[in-house]
Coordinates of C-alpha atoms and ligand atoms in Angstrom, one line a residue:
M167 CA -104.1 57.1 155.0
A168 CA -101.7 56.5 153.1
K169 CA -101.4 60.2 151.4
I170 CA -101.6 60.8 147.2
K171 CA -98.1 62.3 145.8
A172 CA -97.9 64.6 142.7
I173 CA -97.2 62.0 139.3
R174 CA -93.8 61.2 138.6
G175 CA -92.0 63.8 135.8
M176 CA -95.2 66.2 137.5
N177 CA -93.3 69.1 139.6
D178 CA -94.9 71.6 141.6
I179 CA -93.3 75.1 141.8
L180 CA -93.4 75.9 145.5
P181 CA -93.1 79.4 146.4
D182 CA -89.0 79.8 147.2
Q183 CA -89.0 78.9 143.1
S184 CA -91.4 81.4 141.9
P185 CA -90.1 84.0 142.0
I186 CA -87.0 82.8 139.6
W187 CA -90.5 81.8 137.1
Q188 CA -92.1 85.5 137.6
H189 CA -88.7 87.0 136.4
L190 CA -88.7 84.7 133.1
E191 CA -91.3 85.1 132.1
R192 CA -91.3 88.8 132.9
T193 CA -88.0 89.6 130.8
V194 CA -89.4 87.5 127.9
G195 CA -92.0 88.9 127.3
R196 CA -90.6 92.2 127.3
V197 CA -88.4 90.8 124.6
L198 CA -90.8 89.2 123.0
R199 CA -93.0 92.3 123.0
G200 CA -90.5 95.1 121.2
Y201 CA -90.4 93.1 118.8
G202 CA -93.9 92.7 117.7
Y203 CA -95.3 89.8 119.1
Q204 CA -98.5 88.7 120.8
E205 CA -99.5 85.8 122.3
I206 CA -101.6 83.6 121.8
R207 CA -103.6 80.8 123.8
M208 CA -103.6 77.2 123.0
P209 CA -106.3 74.6 124.4
I210 CA -103.9 71.9 126.2
V211 CA -106.1 69.3 124.4
E212 CA -106.4 68.5 120.6
Q213 CA -107.6 65.4 119.2
T214 CA -104.4 63.2 118.7
E215 CA -104.9 63.5 114.5
L216 CA -103.1 66.9 114.8
F217 CA -99.7 65.6 116.5
K218 CA -100.4 62.7 114.3
R219 CA -99.7 64.7 111.1
S220 CA -97.6 67.7 111.8
I221 CA -94.9 66.2 114.1
G222 CA -94.7 62.4 112.6
E223 CA -96.0 59.4 113.4
V224 CA -92.6 58.0 113.4
T225 CA -90.4 59.5 115.3
D226 CA -90.1 59.4 119.2
I227 CA -92.9 61.8 120.5
V228 CA -95.3 60.0 118.8
E229 CA -94.5 57.1 119.5
K230 CA -93.9 56.6 123.1
E231 CA -94.0 60.4 124.4
M232 CA -98.4 61.2 123.7
Y233 CA -100.1 61.1 127.1
T234 CA -103.6 59.8 125.2
F235 CA -107.2 59.3 125.6
D236 CA -110.5 58.3 124.8
D237 CA -112.9 61.3 126.3
R238 CA -116.4 59.9 126.9
N239 CA -117.7 60.1 123.3
G240 CA -114.8 58.1 122.4
D241 CA -112.8 61.4 120.5
S242 CA -108.7 60.1 120.7
L243 CA -106.8 63.1 122.4
T244 CA -104.2 63.7 123.3
L245 CA -102.3 66.2 126.3
R246 CA -99.8 68.6 123.7
P247 CA -96.0 67.5 123.6
E248 CA -95.2 70.4 122.1
G249 CA -97.5 74.0 121.0
T250 CA -97.2 74.6 117.7
A251 CA -99.3 72.1 116.2
G252 CA -102.8 73.6 117.7
C253 CA -100.6 77.3 117.3
V254 CA -100.9 76.2 113.5
R255 CA -104.7 74.5 114.0
A256 CA -105.8 77.6 116.3
G257 CA -103.9 80.6 113.7
E258 CA -105.7 78.5 110.3
E259 CA -109.3 77.7 112.1
H260 CA -109.2 81.8 112.9
G261 CA -108.2 83.2 109.7
L262 CA -104.9 84.2 111.3
L263 CA -102.3 83.4 109.0
F264 CA -103.2 83.9 105.7
N265 CA -102.1 86.7 102.7
Q266 CA -100.7 88.1 105.9
T267 CA -97.9 87.6 108.0
R268 CA -98.1 87.2 111.9
K269 CA -95.5 87.1 115.1
L270 CA -97.2 85.1 117.9
W271 CA -96.0 83.2 120.9
Y272 CA -97.2 81.2 124.3
A273 CA -96.3 79.7 127.3
G274 CA -97.9 77.0 128.9
P275 CA -97.5 73.3 130.1
M276 CA -96.9 70.5 127.5
F277 CA -96.7 66.6 128.3
R278 CA -94.0 63.6 127.6
H279 CA -93.8 60.7 128.8
E280 CA -90.4 60.3 128.9
R281 CA -87.5 59.1 131.7
P282 CA -87.5 61.9 134.2
Q283 CA -84.0 63.0 135.2
K284 CA -82.6 65.6 136.0
G285 CA -84.3 68.7 133.3
R286 CA -86.3 66.4 131.6
Y287 CA -90.2 66.0 133.3
R288 CA -93.2 64.8 132.0
Q289 CA -95.4 68.5 132.6
F290 CA -92.6 70.6 131.7
H291 CA -93.4 74.2 130.3
Q292 CA -92.8 75.7 127.1
I293 CA -91.6 79.3 125.9
G294 CA -93.1 79.5 122.1
V295 CA -92.4 81.5 119.2
E296 CA -94.0 81.5 115.5
C297 CA -93.2 83.0 112.5
F298 CA -95.8 83.0 109.4
G299 CA -96.1 84.4 106.2
M300 CA -92.5 84.5 106.1
N301 CA -90.2 83.0 103.4
G302 CA -87.2 84.8 104.1
P303 CA -83.6 84.2 105.5
D304 CA -84.2 88.1 107.1
I305 CA -86.7 86.8 109.8
D306 CA -84.9 82.5 110.7
A307 CA -82.0 85.2 111.3
E308 CA -84.0 88.2 113.6
L309 CA -85.1 85.0 116.1
L310 CA -81.8 83.8 116.9
I311 CA -81.0 87.1 117.2
M312 CA -83.5 88.1 119.1
T313 CA -82.8 85.3 122.0
A314 CA -79.1 86.2 122.1
R315 CA -80.6 88.9 123.2
L316 CA -82.7 87.3 126.0
W317 CA -79.6 85.8 127.2
K318 CA -77.8 88.5 127.4
E319 CA -81.1 90.4 129.0
L320 CA -80.8 87.0 131.5
G321 CA -77.3 87.0 131.7
L322 CA -76.8 83.9 130.3
G323 CA -75.2 85.1 127.0
E324 CA -71.8 84.1 127.8
H325 CA -72.9 80.3 129.4
V326 CA -75.1 79.3 125.5
R327 CA -73.8 78.8 122.4
L328 CA -75.9 78.4 119.4
E329 CA -75.7 75.6 116.4
I330 CA -77.6 76.3 113.0
N331 CA -77.5 73.7 110.3
S332 CA -79.8 73.7 107.0
I333 CA -82.2 69.8 106.3
G334 CA -83.0 71.5 102.5
T335 CA -86.2 70.5 101.5
S336 CA -87.7 67.0 101.3
E337 CA -86.7 66.4 98.1
S338 CA -83.3 67.3 99.2
R339 CA -83.6 64.9 102.2
K340 CA -84.8 62.1 100.1
A341 CA -81.9 61.7 98.1
F342 CA -79.9 62.2 101.0
R343 CA -82.0 60.0 103.5
A344 CA -80.7 56.8 100.2
A345 CA -76.3 57.7 100.9
L346 CA -76.9 57.7 104.3
V347 CA -79.5 53.9 104.9
D348 CA -76.9 52.9 101.8
Y349 CA -74.1 53.6 104.4
L350 CA -75.6 52.7 107.6
S351 CA -76.5 49.6 105.7
G352 CA -73.4 48.1 105.5
F353 CA -72.8 48.7 109.5
R354 CA -76.0 47.8 110.6
D355 CA -74.9 44.9 113.4
Q356 CA -72.7 46.9 115.0
L357 CA -75.6 49.6 115.1
D358 CA -77.7 50.0 118.8
E359 CA -81.0 49.1 118.6
D360 CA -82.6 52.2 119.1
S361 CA -80.6 53.3 115.4
K362 CA -81.9 49.5 114.2
R363 CA -85.0 50.5 113.7
R364 CA -84.8 54.5 112.8
L365 CA -82.1 52.7 109.6
E366 CA -86.4 51.4 108.6
T367 CA -88.5 54.1 110.0
N368 CA -86.4 57.3 110.1
P369 CA -82.6 57.1 109.2
L370 CA -82.4 60.8 109.6
R371 CA -82.7 60.3 113.7
I372 CA -79.9 58.2 113.7
L373 CA -77.8 62.1 113.7
D374 CA -77.9 62.3 117.2
S375 CA -77.9 59.3 118.3
K376 CA -76.2 60.0 121.8
V377 CA -74.1 56.5 121.1
P378 CA -71.2 56.7 120.6
E379 CA -69.9 53.4 119.9
T380 CA -72.9 54.9 117.2
Q381 CA -71.2 58.2 116.7
A382 CA -68.1 56.1 115.6
I383 CA -69.7 54.6 112.8
L384 CA -71.2 57.9 112.1
K385 CA -68.0 59.7 111.4
D386 CA -67.3 58.4 108.0
A387 CA -71.6 59.1 106.1
P388 CA -72.8 61.1 104.3
D389 CA -73.2 65.1 104.9
L390 CA -76.9 66.5 104.4
A391 CA -74.4 69.5 103.8
E392 CA -73.6 68.0 100.3
F393 CA -77.1 67.3 98.9
L394 CA -78.5 70.2 100.1
D395 CA -81.1 72.3 96.6
E396 CA -80.4 75.6 96.2
D397 CA -82.8 77.4 97.5
S398 CA -82.0 75.8 100.8
R399 CA -78.1 75.9 100.7
A400 CA -78.7 79.8 99.3
H401 CA -81.1 80.7 101.9
F402 CA -78.2 79.0 104.4
V403 CA -75.8 81.7 103.4
G404 CA -78.3 84.0 104.0
L405 CA -78.7 83.4 107.8
Q406 CA -75.4 83.1 108.1
Q407 CA -74.2 86.1 106.3
R408 CA -77.3 88.1 109.3
L409 CA -75.3 86.6 112.0
D410 CA -72.1 87.6 111.3
L411 CA -73.4 91.1 110.8
A412 CA -75.2 90.9 114.4
D413 CA -72.3 89.7 115.8
V414 CA -74.3 86.9 116.7
P415 CA -72.0 83.6 117.1
Y416 CA -72.9 80.0 116.2
T417 CA -71.6 76.8 114.7
I418 CA -72.5 74.7 112.0
N419 CA -73.5 71.0 112.2
S420 CA -74.1 69.3 110.2
R421 CA -76.0 66.5 112.4
L422 CA -78.3 68.7 113.8
V423 CA -82.3 67.4 112.6
R424 CA -84.9 68.1 115.1
G425 CA -86.8 65.2 115.9
L426 CA -90.3 66.9 114.3
D427 CA -90.8 65.5 111.1
Y428 CA -92.3 69.3 109.8
Y429 CA -89.0 71.3 110.2
G430 CA -87.4 71.7 106.3
K431 CA -84.1 74.4 105.6
T432 CA -83.0 75.7 108.8
V433 CA -82.6 74.6 112.6
F434 CA -81.0 75.5 114.7
E435 CA -80.5 74.8 118.6
W436 CA -79.0 77.1 121.7
V437 CA -77.7 74.2 124.2
T438 CA -76.0 74.9 127.3
E439 CA -72.4 73.2 129.4
S440 CA -73.9 73.9 132.8
L441 CA -77.3 71.8 132.3
G442 CA -75.3 68.8 131.8
A443 CA -77.3 65.9 129.3
Q444 CA -80.0 67.9 129.6
G445 CA -78.4 71.1 127.6
T446 CA -80.8 71.8 125.0
V447 CA -83.2 75.1 126.5
C448 CA -84.1 76.7 122.9
A449 CA -85.0 74.9 119.8
G450 CA -86.4 75.4 116.5
G451 CA -86.4 75.6 112.5
R452 CA -88.3 76.7 110.0
Y453 CA -91.4 74.4 108.6
D454 CA -93.2 76.7 105.5
G455 CA -94.4 73.2 104.6
L456 CA -96.6 72.3 108.2
V457 CA -99.7 75.0 107.6
E458 CA -100.3 72.8 103.7
Q459 CA -99.9 70.1 106.1
L460 CA -102.0 70.8 108.0
G461 CA -105.9 71.8 105.3
G462 CA -104.3 75.6 105.3
K463 CA -102.5 77.3 102.7
S464 CA -98.8 77.2 101.8
T465 CA -98.0 79.7 104.1
P466 CA -93.7 79.9 105.0
A467 CA -92.8 80.0 108.6
V468 CA -90.4 79.4 111.7
G469 CA -90.3 79.3 114.8
F470 CA -88.6 77.7 118.0
A471 CA -89.7 76.9 122.0
M472 CA -87.4 77.3 124.5
G473 CA -87.6 74.5 127.9
I474 CA -87.9 76.7 131.1
E475 CA -88.1 73.8 133.1
R476 CA -83.8 74.1 132.0
L477 CA -83.2 77.6 131.7
V478 CA -84.7 78.4 135.5
L479 CA -81.8 75.8 136.4
M480 CA -79.3 77.6 134.9
L481 CA -80.1 80.8 136.3
D482 CA -80.4 79.1 139.3
T483 CA -76.9 77.5 139.3
L484 CA -75.2 80.1 138.2
G485 CA -77.2 82.0 141.2
V486 CA -77.9 85.0 138.3
V487 CA -81.5 85.5 139.7
P488 CA -81.5 90.0 140.8
Q489 CA -82.3 90.3 143.8
T490 CA -85.5 92.7 143.0
V491 CA -87.1 89.7 143.1
N492 CA -88.2 89.9 146.9
S493 CA -91.8 88.9 147.8
D494 CA -90.7 90.3 151.5
A495 CA -93.7 93.0 152.9
D496 CA -94.5 96.1 153.3
L497 CA -95.9 97.2 155.8
Y498 CA -97.9 94.1 158.7
V499 CA -100.9 95.6 159.6
M500 CA -102.3 94.5 163.0
G501 CA -105.9 95.3 164.9
M502 CA -106.5 94.2 168.9
G503 CA -109.6 93.6 170.5
E504 CA -113.5 93.1 168.2
A505 CA -113.2 96.8 166.7
G506 CA -109.2 97.1 166.8
E507 CA -109.3 93.8 164.1
A508 CA -112.0 95.1 161.8
D509 CA -110.1 98.2 161.4
A510 CA -107.0 97.1 160.8
L511 CA -109.1 95.6 157.2
R512 CA -109.8 98.5 156.6
V513 CA -107.3 100.5 156.9
S514 CA -105.8 98.0 154.9
E515 CA -107.6 98.6 152.5
M516 CA -107.6 102.6 151.8
L517 CA -103.4 101.8 152.5
R518 CA -104.2 99.7 149.0
D519 CA -105.3 102.6 147.4
A520 CA -103.0 104.6 147.9
M521 CA -100.1 102.2 147.5
P522 CA -101.2 99.6 145.1
E523 CA -97.5 98.4 144.3
R524 CA -96.7 97.9 148.0
I525 CA -96.9 94.4 149.1
I526 CA -99.7 95.1 152.3
M527 CA -99.7 91.9 155.2
T528 CA -102.9 92.4 157.3
H529 CA -102.6 89.9 160.4
C530 CA -105.4 87.7 160.2
G531 CA -106.2 84.7 162.8
G532 CA -105.9 86.6 166.3
G533 CA -103.3 85.8 168.9
S534 CA -101.8 87.8 171.5
F535 CA -100.1 91.1 170.5
K536 CA -96.8 89.1 171.6
S537 CA -97.8 86.5 168.6
Q538 CA -98.6 89.0 165.9
M539 CA -95.5 91.5 166.6
K540 CA -93.8 87.4 166.3
K541 CA -95.6 87.5 162.4
A542 CA -95.2 90.9 161.6
D543 CA -91.4 90.7 162.2
R544 CA -91.4 87.2 160.2
S545 CA -93.3 88.8 157.6
G546 CA -90.2 91.2 156.3
A547 CA -92.1 93.8 156.9
R548 CA -90.4 97.4 157.5
F549 CA -92.6 98.8 159.5
G550 CA -96.1 97.6 162.1
L551 CA -99.2 98.9 161.9
L552 CA -101.0 98.5 165.1
I553 CA -105.0 99.3 166.0
G554 CA -106.2 98.6 168.9
E555 CA -108.8 99.7 170.8
D556 CA -107.1 102.9 172.0
E557 CA -106.2 104.3 168.5
V558 CA -109.8 102.6 167.4
A559 CA -111.1 105.9 169.2
S560 CA -108.4 108.7 168.0
R561 CA -109.0 107.3 164.5
T562 CA -105.7 106.7 165.0
V563 CA -102.4 104.5 163.7
S564 CA -99.4 103.6 165.8
V565 CA -96.1 102.9 163.0
K566 CA -93.3 100.8 165.1
P567 CA -90.3 100.7 162.7
L568 CA -89.2 96.7 162.3
R569 CA -86.0 97.0 160.4
S570 CA -84.4 99.5 162.4
E571 CA -84.4 101.7 165.9
G572 CA -86.9 104.5 166.1
E573 CA -90.2 105.4 168.2
Q574 CA -93.3 104.2 167.8
R575 CA -95.0 107.1 165.8
S576 CA -99.5 107.6 166.7
V577 CA -100.4 109.2 163.8
D578 CA -104.1 110.3 162.5
Q579 CA -105.5 107.6 159.8
A580 CA -106.1 110.9 157.3
D581 CA -103.1 111.7 156.9
L582 CA -101.7 107.4 157.1
A583 CA -101.4 106.7 153.3
A584 CA -98.6 110.0 153.1
T585 CA -97.5 109.5 155.9
V586 CA -95.9 105.5 155.3
A587 CA -95.5 106.7 151.9
E588 CA -92.5 109.0 152.9
L589 CA -91.5 107.0 155.5
L590 CA -91.5 103.5 153.2
G591 CA -89.6 106.1 150.5
Ligands
ATP723 P1 -85.2 65.9 124.0 O1 -82.5 66.4 122.8 O2 -84.1 67.4 125.0 O3 -85.1 65.4 124.0 P2 -86.7 67.5 121.1 O4 -85.3 68.3 120.7 O5 -87.4 67.2 122.9 O6 -85.6 68.2 123.5 P3 -88.1 71.2 121.3 O7 -89.8 69.6 121.1 O8 -87.4 70.5 120.7 O9 -86.9 69.0 121.9 O10 -88.8 70.8 123.1 C1 -87.7 72.3 122.9 C2 -87.3 72.3 123.8 O11 -88.3 72.3 125.1 C3 -86.6 71.4 124.6 O12 -85.4 72.4 124.1 C4 -86.2 72.1 125.8 O13 -85.9 73.5 126.6 C5 -87.8 71.7 126.2 N1 -87.6 70.5 126.4 C6 -88.3 69.4 126.0 N2 -88.6 67.9 126.6 C7 -88.3 68.1 127.7 C8 -89.3 67.7 128.5 N3 -89.0 66.8 128.8 N4 -88.8 68.3 129.3 C9 -87.8 69.4 130.5 N5 -87.9 70.7 128.7 C10 -88.3 69.9 127.3
MG724 MG1 -87.2 64.8 123.4

């Protein structure tokens, strides 16, 4: 019978990869905790309307990337393509946002129907961070300082760089948008198909078109920076001053607009040259209008999301995963015969009580002494613990070094935990 395969663009994360994921998740978790962030977990499915209203109807995500379906009641539901909308929805629903400050983070799978390629998948994972109730550039700066620290701790500091921009308020974008449309209309026939369409629907998105001909046309296009309102301008200067003081290098990219409608003022991306085309590993910005847009009271907010697969690829290709992520066993416990086998389970539990940090593998599945020893060797364990008929009778265990020369010795079960702890060091 034909085998059933995984869905295209949706990957299994196999045991040889999971230590890198765990290392990444642990490091991020530690850094975020150090800045006072709290974890929130949202459902993976939300009402379709939530994403339409927040991300925007004429964005790539909503127009062509969402996994949307009718559930059995006929309600339109969508697998979340990103986390901000659900986080705001949850925060509002449970009164976490009004009249207070909040620093939240979440991690989990996101779903977008894109063309799968290296660093771009249909199920991918993000760790996201959202801050509510703070309107100054200080929190924008802290977010970026925190991510810079994270890259350093991951050993990626030398391989990413920061691009920032301000896209102003929706009013200043409106004026810029008109000037941009005016300019680009003169080149309508030379634009790529996507950009031609966007000229009518979402002209700002043309700015980050990857098509070289379109990029060439954009060289003389109006500059968003010149259309900024006074408040956004001051906010952006404030951010730059703080980054300078904190020694976080950045470049200003006035073409950086981000693909989601809810952003305003600060936007940023951390990019790397080490992954090829899919070079953005972390992206975000300020979205002061979103909470209100989703029915809450006006609440300033800023956040970002990082792509875990891209960071794992970086850690993997740059070889910066520390050797401490190791899944070798410490002890391999073997029982011979019915009584020995049963006793092996009991003795293993006793050892786990005494040394919960150790990896203790108990042999299951029977087999000869020789085949059990082979498995013990393959487990990477430093010591094999043997319990046969004799050991059961004398309430002892034979302890055999597997990684070094040295004699097998017989240890009283009462002394076993202490002796083994000493042997493992
Ligand atoms: P891109 O321009 O690469 O499509 P984006 O602007 O659509 O990215 P965001 O919505 O800002 O991405 O998501 C934040 C981060 O999540 C990205 O910077 C990237 O690291 C990661 N990401 C986004 N889409 C994917 C995907 N399809 N596969 C893997 N990672 C992704
Ligand atoms: Mg995208």
